[in-house]
CSV table of N, CA and C in Angstrom, one decimal:
chain,number,residue,atom,x,y,z
A,35,MET,N,51.4,-16.1,76.8
A,35,MET,CA,51.6,-17.2,77.7
A,35,MET,C,50.8,-16.9,79.0
A,36,ARG,N,50.2,-18.0,79.6
A,36,ARG,CA,49.5,-17.8,80.8
A,36,ARG,C,50.4,-18.1,82.0
A,37,LEU,N,50.4,-17.2,82.9
A,37,LEU,CA,51.4,-17.2,84.1
A,37,LEU,C,50.7,-17.3,85.4
A,38,LEU,N,51.2,-18.1,86.3
A,38,LEU,CA,50.8,-18.1,87.7
A,38,LEU,C,51.8,-17.2,88.4
A,39,VAL,N,51.4,-16.2,89.2
A,39,VAL,CA,52.3,-15.4,89.9
A,39,VAL,C,52.1,-15.7,91.4
A,40,VAL,N,53.1,-16.0,92.1
A,40,VAL,CA,53.0,-16.3,93.6
A,40,VAL,C,54.0,-15.4,94.3
A,41,GLU,N,53.4,-14.4,94.9
A,41,GLU,CA,54.1,-13.3,95.6
A,41,GLU,C,53.3,-12.8,96.8
A,42,ASP,N,53.8,-12.7,98.0
A,42,ASP,CA,53.1,-12.3,99.1
A,42,ASP,C,53.1,-10.8,99.3
A,43,ASN,N,54.1,-10.1,98.8
A,43,ASN,CA,54.2,-8.7,98.9
A,43,ASN,C,53.3,-8.0,97.8
A,44,HIS,N,52.4,-7.2,98.3
A,44,HIS,CA,51.4,-6.6,97.4
A,44,HIS,C,52.0,-5.8,96.3
A,45,TYR,N,52.9,-4.9,96.7
A,45,TYR,CA,53.6,-4.0,95.7
A,45,TYR,C,54.3,-4.8,94.7
A,46,VAL,N,55.1,-5.8,95.1
A,46,VAL,CA,55.9,-6.6,94.1
A,46,VAL,C,55.0,-7.4,93.2
A,47,ALA,N,53.9,-8.0,93.8
A,47,ALA,CA,52.9,-8.8,93.0
A,47,ALA,C,52.3,-7.9,92.0
A,48,ALA,N,51.9,-6.7,92.4
A,48,ALA,CA,51.2,-5.8,91.4
A,48,ALA,C,52.2,-5.4,90.3
A,49,ARG,N,53.4,-5.2,90.6
A,49,ARG,CA,54.4,-4.8,89.6
A,49,ARG,C,54.7,-6.0,88.7
A,50,LEU,N,54.9,-7.2,89.2
A,50,LEU,CA,55.1,-8.3,88.4
A,50,LEU,C,53.9,-8.5,87.4
A,51,ILE,N,52.7,-8.4,88.0
A,51,ILE,CA,51.5,-8.6,87.1
A,51,ILE,C,51.5,-7.6,86.0
A,52,GLN,N,51.7,-6.3,86.4
A,52,GLN,CA,51.7,-5.2,85.4
A,52,GLN,C,52.8,-5.5,84.3
A,53,VAL,N,54.0,-5.9,84.7
A,53,VAL,CA,55.0,-6.1,83.7
A,53,VAL,C,54.7,-7.2,82.7
A,54,VAL,N,54.2,-8.4,83.3
A,54,VAL,CA,53.9,-9.5,82.4
A,54,VAL,C,52.7,-9.2,81.5
A,55,LYS,N,51.7,-8.5,82.0
A,55,LYS,CA,50.6,-8.1,81.2
A,55,LYS,C,51.0,-7.1,80.1
A,56,GLU,N,51.9,-6.2,80.4
A,56,GLU,CA,52.3,-5.2,79.4
A,56,GLU,C,53.1,-5.9,78.3
A,57,ALA,N,53.8,-7.0,78.7
A,57,ALA,CA,54.5,-7.8,77.7
A,57,ALA,C,53.7,-8.8,76.9
A,58,GLY,N,52.3,-8.7,77.1
A,58,GLY,CA,51.4,-9.5,76.3
A,58,GLY,C,51.0,-10.9,76.9
A,59,HIS,N,51.5,-11.1,78.1
A,59,HIS,CA,51.1,-12.4,78.8
A,59,HIS,C,49.8,-12.2,79.6
A,60,VAL,N,49.2,-13.3,80.0
A,60,VAL,CA,48.0,-13.4,80.8
A,60,VAL,C,48.3,-13.9,82.1
A,61,VAL,N,47.8,-13.3,83.2
A,61,VAL,CA,48.0,-13.8,84.5
A,61,VAL,C,46.8,-14.7,84.8
A,62,ALA,N,47.1,-16.0,84.8
A,62,ALA,CA,46.1,-17.0,85.0
A,62,ALA,C,45.7,-17.2,86.5
A,63,GLY,N,46.6,-16.7,87.4
A,63,GLY,CA,46.3,-16.8,88.8
A,63,GLY,C,47.3,-16.1,89.6
A,64,HIS,N,47.0,-15.7,90.8
A,64,HIS,CA,47.9,-15.0,91.7
A,64,HIS,C,47.7,-15.6,93.1
A,65,GLY,N,48.8,-16.2,93.6
A,65,GLY,CA,48.8,-16.8,95.0
A,65,GLY,C,49.5,-15.8,95.9
A,66,ARG,N,49.0,-15.6,97.1
A,66,ARG,CA,49.5,-14.7,98.1
A,66,ARG,C,50.0,-15.3,99.3
A,67,SER,N,49.6,-16.5,99.6
A,67,SER,CA,50.0,-17.1,100.9
A,67,SER,C,50.3,-18.6,100.7
A,68,LYS,N,51.0,-19.1,101.7
A,68,LYS,CA,51.4,-20.6,101.7
A,68,LYS,C,50.1,-21.4,101.8
A,69,ASP,N,49.1,-20.9,102.4
A,69,ASP,CA,47.8,-21.7,102.5
A,69,ASP,C,47.1,-21.9,101.2
A,70,GLU,N,47.0,-20.8,100.4
A,70,GLU,CA,46.2,-20.9,99.2
A,70,GLU,C,46.9,-21.4,98.0
A,71,THR,N,48.3,-21.2,98.0
A,71,THR,CA,49.0,-21.4,96.8
A,71,THR,C,49.2,-22.9,96.4
A,72,PRO,N,49.3,-23.9,97.2
A,72,PRO,CA,49.4,-25.3,96.8
A,72,PRO,C,48.2,-25.7,96.0
A,73,GLU,N,47.0,-25.4,96.4
A,73,GLU,CA,45.8,-25.7,95.7
A,73,GLU,C,45.8,-25.0,94.3
A,74,LEU,N,46.1,-23.7,94.3
A,74,LEU,CA,46.1,-23.0,93.1
A,74,LEU,C,47.1,-23.6,92.1
A,75,ALA,N,48.3,-24.0,92.6
A,75,ALA,CA,49.3,-24.6,91.7
A,75,ALA,C,48.8,-25.9,91.1
A,76,ALA,N,47.9,-26.6,91.8
A,76,ALA,CA,47.4,-27.9,91.4
A,76,ALA,C,46.3,-27.7,90.3
A,77,VAL,N,45.6,-26.6,90.3
A,77,VAL,CA,44.5,-26.5,89.4
A,77,VAL,C,44.6,-25.3,88.4
A,78,CYS,N,45.5,-24.4,88.6
A,78,CYS,CA,45.6,-23.2,87.7
A,78,CYS,C,46.0,-23.7,86.3
A,79,GLU,N,45.3,-23.1,85.3
A,79,GLU,CA,45.6,-23.4,83.9
A,79,GLU,C,46.6,-22.4,83.5
A,80,CYS,N,47.9,-22.8,83.7
A,80,CYS,CA,49.0,-21.9,83.3
A,80,CYS,C,50.1,-22.6,82.5
A,81,ASP,N,50.9,-21.8,81.8
A,81,ASP,CA,52.0,-22.4,81.1
A,81,ASP,C,53.3,-22.3,81.8
A,82,ALA,N,53.4,-21.4,82.7
A,82,ALA,CA,54.6,-21.2,83.5
A,82,ALA,C,54.2,-20.4,84.8
A,83,ALA,N,55.2,-20.3,85.7
A,83,ALA,CA,54.9,-19.6,87.0
A,83,ALA,C,56.1,-18.8,87.4
A,84,ILE,N,55.8,-17.7,88.1
A,84,ILE,CA,56.8,-16.9,88.8
A,84,ILE,C,56.6,-17.0,90.3
A,85,LEU,N,57.5,-17.6,91.0
A,85,LEU,CA,57.3,-17.9,92.4
A,85,LEU,C,58.3,-17.1,93.3
A,86,ASP,N,57.7,-16.5,94.4
A,86,ASP,CA,58.6,-15.9,95.4
A,86,ASP,C,59.0,-17.1,96.3
A,87,ALA,N,60.3,-17.2,96.5
A,87,ALA,CA,60.9,-18.3,97.2
A,87,ALA,C,60.4,-18.3,98.7
A,88,ASP,N,60.0,-17.2,99.2
A,88,ASP,CA,59.7,-17.1,100.6
A,88,ASP,C,58.4,-16.4,100.8
A,89,LEU,N,57.3,-17.2,101.1
A,89,LEU,CA,56.0,-16.6,101.4
A,89,LEU,C,55.8,-16.5,102.9
A,90,LEU,N,56.0,-15.2,103.3
A,90,LEU,CA,55.8,-14.9,104.7
A,90,LEU,C,56.6,-15.8,105.6
A,91,GLY,N,57.9,-16.1,105.2
A,91,GLY,CA,58.8,-16.9,106.0
A,91,GLY,C,58.7,-18.4,105.8
A,92,GLU,N,57.9,-18.8,104.9
A,92,GLU,CA,57.8,-20.2,104.6
A,92,GLU,C,58.2,-20.5,103.1
A,93,GLN,N,59.0,-21.6,103.0
A,93,GLN,CA,59.5,-22.0,101.6
A,93,GLN,C,58.3,-22.5,100.8
A,94,ILE,N,58.6,-22.5,99.5
A,94,ILE,CA,57.5,-22.9,98.5
A,94,ILE,C,57.8,-24.2,97.8
A,95,ALA,N,58.5,-25.1,98.5
A,95,ALA,CA,58.9,-26.4,97.9
A,95,ALA,C,57.7,-27.2,97.4
A,96,ASP,N,56.6,-27.2,98.2
A,96,ASP,CA,55.4,-28.0,97.8
A,96,ASP,C,54.8,-27.4,96.5
A,97,VAL,N,54.8,-26.1,96.4
A,97,VAL,CA,54.3,-25.4,95.2
A,97,VAL,C,55.2,-25.8,94.0
A,98,ALA,N,56.5,-25.7,94.2
A,98,ALA,CA,57.4,-26.0,93.1
A,98,ALA,C,57.3,-27.4,92.6
A,99,THR,N,57.1,-28.3,93.6
A,99,THR,CA,57.0,-29.7,93.3
A,99,THR,C,55.7,-30.0,92.5
A,100,THR,N,54.6,-29.4,92.9
A,100,THR,CA,53.3,-29.6,92.3
A,100,THR,C,53.4,-29.1,90.8
A,101,LEU,N,54.0,-27.9,90.6
A,101,LEU,CA,54.1,-27.4,89.2
A,101,LEU,C,55.1,-28.3,88.4
A,102,HIS,N,56.1,-28.8,89.0
A,102,HIS,CA,57.1,-29.7,88.3
A,102,HIS,C,56.4,-31.0,87.9
A,103,THR,N,55.5,-31.6,88.8
A,103,THR,CA,54.8,-32.8,88.4
A,103,THR,C,53.8,-32.5,87.2
A,104,ARG,N,53.4,-31.3,87.1
A,104,ARG,CA,52.5,-30.9,86.0
A,104,ARG,C,53.3,-30.4,84.8
A,105,ASN,N,54.6,-30.5,84.8
A,105,ASN,CA,55.5,-30.1,83.7
A,105,ASN,C,55.3,-28.6,83.4
A,106,ILE,N,55.1,-27.8,84.5
A,106,ILE,CA,55.0,-26.4,84.3
A,106,ILE,C,56.3,-25.7,84.9
A,107,PRO,N,57.0,-25.0,84.0
A,107,PRO,CA,58.3,-24.4,84.5
A,107,PRO,C,58.0,-23.3,85.4
A,108,ALA,N,58.9,-23.1,86.4
A,108,ALA,CA,58.7,-22.0,87.4
A,108,ALA,C,60.0,-21.3,87.6
A,109,LEU,N,59.9,-20.0,87.5
A,109,LEU,CA,61.0,-19.1,87.8
A,109,LEU,C,60.9,-18.8,89.3
A,110,VAL,N,61.9,-19.0,90.1
A,110,VAL,CA,61.9,-18.7,91.5
A,110,VAL,C,62.7,-17.4,91.7
A,111,LEU,N,62.1,-16.5,92.4
A,111,LEU,CA,62.7,-15.2,92.7
A,111,LEU,C,63.0,-15.2,94.2
A,112,ALA,N,64.3,-14.8,94.5
A,112,ALA,CA,64.7,-14.9,95.9
A,112,ALA,C,65.6,-13.7,96.2
A,113,SER,N,65.5,-13.2,97.4
A,113,SER,CA,66.4,-12.1,97.9
A,113,SER,C,67.8,-12.6,98.0
A,114,ARG,N,67.9,-13.9,98.5
A,114,ARG,CA,69.2,-14.6,98.6
A,114,ARG,C,69.1,-15.9,98.0
A,115,PRO,N,69.3,-16.0,96.7
A,115,PRO,CA,69.2,-17.3,96.0
A,115,PRO,C,70.0,-18.4,96.6
A,116,SER,N,71.2,-18.1,97.1
A,116,SER,CA,72.0,-19.2,97.6
A,116,SER,C,71.4,-19.9,98.9
A,117,THR,N,70.4,-19.3,99.5
A,117,THR,CA,69.8,-19.9,100.7
A,117,THR,C,68.5,-20.7,100.4
A,118,VAL,N,68.1,-20.7,99.1
A,118,VAL,CA,66.9,-21.4,98.7
A,118,VAL,C,67.2,-22.9,98.7
A,119,PRO,N,66.5,-23.7,99.4
A,119,PRO,CA,66.7,-25.2,99.4
A,119,PRO,C,66.5,-25.7,98.0
A,120,GLN,N,67.3,-26.7,97.6
A,120,GLN,CA,67.2,-27.4,96.3
A,120,GLN,C,65.7,-27.9,96.0
A,121,THR,N,65.0,-28.2,97.1
A,121,THR,CA,63.6,-28.7,96.9
A,121,THR,C,62.7,-27.7,96.3
A,122,CYS,N,63.1,-26.4,96.4
A,122,CYS,CA,62.3,-25.3,95.9
A,122,CYS,C,62.6,-24.9,94.5
A,123,ILE,N,63.8,-25.4,94.0
A,123,ILE,CA,64.2,-25.0,92.7
A,123,ILE,C,63.9,-26.1,91.7
A,124,ARG,N,63.0,-25.8,90.8
A,124,ARG,CA,62.6,-26.8,89.8
A,124,ARG,C,62.7,-26.1,88.4
A,125,GLY,N,63.5,-25.1,88.3
A,125,GLY,CA,63.7,-24.3,87.1
A,125,GLY,C,64.6,-23.2,87.4
A,126,PRO,N,64.5,-22.1,86.6
A,126,PRO,CA,65.4,-21.0,86.8
A,126,PRO,C,65.2,-20.3,88.2
A,127,ILE,N,66.3,-19.7,88.7
A,127,ILE,CA,66.2,-19.0,89.9
A,127,ILE,C,66.9,-17.6,89.7
A,128,ALA,N,66.4,-16.5,90.2
A,128,ALA,CA,67.0,-15.2,90.0
A,128,ALA,C,66.9,-14.4,91.3
A,129,SER,N,67.8,-13.4,91.4
A,129,SER,CA,67.8,-12.6,92.6
A,129,SER,C,66.7,-11.5,92.5
A,130,LYS,N,66.2,-11.1,93.7
A,130,LYS,CA,65.3,-10.0,93.8
A,130,LYS,C,66.2,-8.8,94.3
A,131,PRO,N,66.1,-7.6,93.8
A,131,PRO,CA,65.2,-7.3,92.7
A,131,PRO,C,65.7,-7.7,91.4
A,132,ILE,N,64.8,-8.0,90.5
A,132,ILE,CA,65.2,-8.5,89.1
A,132,ILE,C,64.9,-7.4,88.1
A,133,LYS,N,65.8,-7.2,87.2
A,133,LYS,CA,65.5,-6.2,86.1
A,133,LYS,C,64.4,-6.7,85.3
A,134,ILE,N,63.6,-5.8,84.8
A,134,ILE,CA,62.4,-6.2,84.0
A,134,ILE,C,62.9,-6.9,82.8
A,135,ALA,N,63.9,-6.4,82.1
A,135,ALA,CA,64.4,-7.1,80.9
A,135,ALA,C,64.8,-8.5,81.2
A,136,GLU,N,65.5,-8.8,82.3
A,136,GLU,CA,65.9,-10.1,82.7
A,136,GLU,C,64.7,-11.0,83.0
A,137,LEU,N,63.7,-10.5,83.7
A,137,LEU,CA,62.5,-11.2,84.0
A,137,LEU,C,61.8,-11.6,82.7
A,138,LEU,N,61.6,-10.7,81.8
A,138,LEU,CA,61.0,-11.0,80.5
A,138,LEU,C,61.8,-12.0,79.7
A,139,ARG,N,63.1,-11.9,79.7
A,139,ARG,CA,64.0,-12.8,79.0
A,139,ARG,C,63.8,-14.2,79.5
A,140,ILE,N,63.7,-14.4,80.8
A,140,ILE,CA,63.6,-15.7,81.4
A,140,ILE,C,62.2,-16.3,81.1
A,141,VAL,N,61.1,-15.4,81.2
A,141,VAL,CA,59.8,-15.8,80.8
A,141,VAL,C,59.7,-16.3,79.4
A,142,SER,N,60.4,-15.5,78.5
A,142,SER,CA,60.4,-15.9,77.1
A,142,SER,C,61.1,-17.2,76.9
A,143,LEU,N,62.2,-17.5,77.6
A,143,LEU,CA,62.9,-18.8,77.5
A,143,LEU,C,62.0,-19.9,78.0
A,144,MET,N,61.3,-19.7,79.1
A,144,MET,CA,60.4,-20.7,79.6
A,144,MET,C,59.3,-21.0,78.5
A,145,GLU,N,58.8,-19.9,77.9
A,145,GLU,CA,57.8,-20.1,76.9
A,145,GLU,C,58.3,-20.9,75.7
A,146,GLU,N,59.6,-20.7,75.3
A,146,GLU,CA,60.2,-21.4,74.2
A,146,GLU,C,60.6,-22.8,74.7
A,147,GLY,N,60.5,-23.1,76.0
A,147,GLY,CA,60.9,-24.4,76.5
A,147,GLY,C,62.4,-24.6,76.6
A,148,LYS,N,63.1,-23.5,76.6
A,148,LYS,CA,64.6,-23.5,76.8
A,148,LYS,C,65.0,-23.4,78.2
A,149,ARG,N,66.1,-23.9,78.6
A,149,ARG,CA,66.7,-23.8,79.9
A,149,ARG,C,67.3,-22.4,80.1
A,150,TRP,N,67.2,-21.8,81.2
A,150,TRP,CA,67.8,-20.6,81.5
A,150,TRP,C,69.2,-20.8,82.0
A,151,ASN,N,70.1,-20.0,81.5
A,151,ASN,CA,71.5,-20.2,82.0
A,151,ASN,C,72.0,-18.8,82.5
A,152,PRO,N,72.0,-18.7,83.8
A,152,PRO,CA,72.5,-17.4,84.4
A,152,PRO,C,73.9,-17.1,84.2
A,153,ALA,N,74.7,-18.1,83.8
A,153,ALA,CA,76.1,-17.9,83.6
A,153,ALA,C,76.4,-17.7,82.1
A,154,ALA,N,75.4,-17.4,81.3
A,154,ALA,CA,75.7,-17.1,79.8
A,154,ALA,C,76.6,-16.0,79.7
A,155,PRO,N,77.5,-16.1,78.7
A,155,PRO,CA,78.4,-14.9,78.4
A,155,PRO,C,77.6,-13.7,78.1
A,156,ALA,N,78.2,-12.5,78.4
A,156,ALA,CA,77.6,-11.2,78.3
A,156,ALA,C,77.0,-11.1,76.9
A,157,GLY,N,77.8,-11.5,75.9
A,157,GLY,CA,77.3,-11.4,74.5
A,157,GLY,C,76.1,-12.2,74.2
A,158,MET,N,75.8,-13.2,75.0
A,158,MET,CA,74.6,-14.0,74.8
A,158,MET,C,73.4,-13.5,75.5
A,159,GLN,N,73.6,-12.5,76.4
A,159,GLN,CA,72.4,-12.0,77.2
A,159,GLN,C,71.7,-10.9,76.4
A,160,GLU,N,70.4,-10.9,76.6
A,160,GLU,CA,69.6,-9.9,75.9
A,160,GLU,C,70.0,-8.5,76.3
A,161,ARG,N,70.2,-7.6,75.3
A,161,ARG,CA,70.5,-6.2,75.5
A,161,ARG,C,69.2,-5.4,75.4
A,162,THR,N,69.0,-4.5,76.3
A,162,THR,CA,67.8,-3.6,76.2
A,162,THR,C,68.1,-2.3,76.9
A,163,ALA,N,67.4,-1.3,76.5
A,163,ALA,CA,67.6,0.0,77.1
A,163,ALA,C,67.0,0.1,78.5
A,164,SER,N,66.1,-0.8,78.8
A,164,SER,CA,65.5,-0.8,80.1
A,164,SER,C,66.3,-1.3,81.2
A,165,THR,N,66.5,-0.5,82.2
A,165,THR,CA,67.2,-1.0,83.4
A,165,THR,C,66.3,-0.9,84.6
A,166,ARG,N,65.0,-0.8,84.4
A,166,ARG,CA,64.1,-0.7,85.5
A,166,ARG,C,64.1,-2.1,86.2
A,167,THR,N,63.7,-2.1,87.4
A,167,THR,CA,63.7,-3.3,88.2
A,167,THR,C,62.3,-3.5,88.9
A,168,VAL,N,62.1,-4.8,89.2
A,168,VAL,CA,60.9,-5.1,90.1
A,168,VAL,C,61.5,-5.3,91.4
A,169,ARG,N,61.2,-4.4,92.4
A,169,ARG,CA,61.8,-4.4,93.7
A,169,ARG,C,61.1,-5.4,94.6
A,170,GLN,N,61.8,-5.8,95.6
A,170,GLN,CA,61.1,-6.7,96.6
A,170,GLN,C,60.4,-5.8,97.7
């Protein structure tokens, strides 16, 4: 799957890109700032996106909306998901840091076109030996 990664923190972006590439996905684009990302979201040939909810203090509502109008699912990562405005949420939302297994599970669900359910019973969640995380 081709992914757009939007993350302003260099370390987190590099780790996200490494993780999705190791899982066999392609990074179709990487946005780092609120200035460059809306245009990238409008033209990037991607199947899904991973978005940092806060790019240097600014919300990503316009990016999420652009992707939504293009029918591209977007996972929003936030340090405090409860503070993310509804306008920024056009798909799954998860807390940072996110466990790699959880990130890949959500990406897989987006690839399959399924909705992500954070409240799924423990027995329904993917089990994996990996407890590594992508830190903020």
